[in-house]
Amino acid sequence: MGSDHVRTAYAGRAVEYATLLGHVEHLAPQDRDHLEGWAARVDGPILDLGCGPGHWTAHLADRGHEVRGIDPVPAFVAIARARRPDVDVRLGGVDDLPDVPGPDGGYGGILAWYSLIHLDPAALPGALARIRGALRPGGRLLLGLFDGGDVPGPEPFEHAVVTAHRWPAPVVVALLRAAGLDPVDIARRTDPGSRPHLAIEAVADPCDEGGVTSVDAAAPAPPGLP
């Protein structure tokens, strides 16, 4: 799935999306608690990658965090800025991370909450490597995905906006490790009427400058991880 196709699909439904899903109070309280807990563990500025209409960006800013949002859809950026002109939201995406001005030393945390679900599976290793490169050593990534359960690899499905993928946790764990990101927590949840949810927190290895190596999806996970 090309990035231009995804950008066009969301641009055509940006107002609808922002109305239905662009308010924290409309979303699962478990997600709010999870994001707030993760942000409290972050030391340094946060990047909300693929921030959409900026609802999580603004929420984290209201909780006292130094946070910036970026999104590749101009309509989302315009909505976010109109709603909260005091919050830093810019045009950009994961492919732009090397060119997006960041804080000295990189970000303390990057939130990629359902912002990588439309990537071609072959593009995820590179995206994770760019995220690792934008994080400080010891920086924290929080990744939100659709849970693939026991499927052997990423599985496409028809998302309401444009084709997305479900990911099995062991495959994502292996990809994170290959990018120099150490998975430290996995959470799964299935809410009534919703697709299964997967969240993985990972920490940037202070001894690894990032980059993608060969991936063994069957590699053993840390204790407590799949």
Short mmCIF file of C-alpha atoms in Angstrom, two decimals, residues 3-15 17 49-54 69-81 89-94 96 115 118 161-162:
data_model
loop_
_atom_site.label_atom_id
_atom_site.label_comp_id
_atom_site.label_asym_id
_atom_site.label_seq_id
_atom_site.Cartn_x
_atom_site.Cartn_y
_atom_site.Cartn_z
CA SER A 3 1.90 6.17 1.18
CA ASP A 4 0.28 8.46 -1.39
CA HIS A 5 -2.75 6.17 -1.59
CA VAL A 6 -3.10 6.09 2.20
CA ARG A 7 -2.67 9.87 2.44
CA THR A 8 -5.36 10.44 -0.21
CA ALA A 9 -7.76 8.01 1.45
CA TYR A 10 -7.48 9.75 4.83
CA ALA A 11 -7.62 13.22 3.31
CA GLY A 12 -11.05 12.43 1.90
CA ARG A 13 -12.37 11.40 5.32
CA ALA A 14 -10.37 13.63 7.65
CA VAL A 15 -13.34 15.62 8.97
CA TYR A 17 -12.49 10.76 11.29
CA LEU A 49 3.98 10.08 15.03
CA GLY A 50 0.95 10.00 12.75
CA CYS A 51 -1.00 12.16 15.16
CA GLY A 52 -4.12 12.52 12.99
CA PRO A 53 -6.26 15.40 14.28
CA GLY A 54 -3.94 15.77 17.27
CA GLY A 69 2.74 15.85 16.60
CA ILE A 70 3.41 15.09 12.94
CA ASP A 71 1.04 13.69 10.33
CA PRO A 72 1.37 13.27 6.55
CA VAL A 73 -2.25 14.34 5.86
CA PRO A 74 -2.52 18.13 5.47
CA ALA A 75 -6.20 18.10 6.44
CA PHE A 76 -5.39 16.45 9.77
CA VAL A 77 -2.65 18.97 10.48
CA ALA A 78 -5.06 21.82 9.71
CA ILE A 79 -7.72 20.37 12.04
CA ALA A 80 -5.20 19.83 14.84
CA ARG A 81 -3.87 23.37 14.56
CA VAL A 89 1.69 19.93 15.08
CA ARG A 90 3.55 19.70 11.78
CA LEU A 91 3.27 18.00 8.41
CA GLY A 92 5.35 14.82 8.17
CA GLY A 93 5.44 11.08 8.58
CA VAL A 94 7.75 8.22 9.41
CA ASP A 96 10.39 12.19 7.03
CA SER A 115 -0.05 5.08 12.67
CA HIS A 118 -1.28 0.76 6.70
CA VAL A 161 -10.53 3.86 5.38
CA VAL A 162 -7.93 1.81 3.50
#
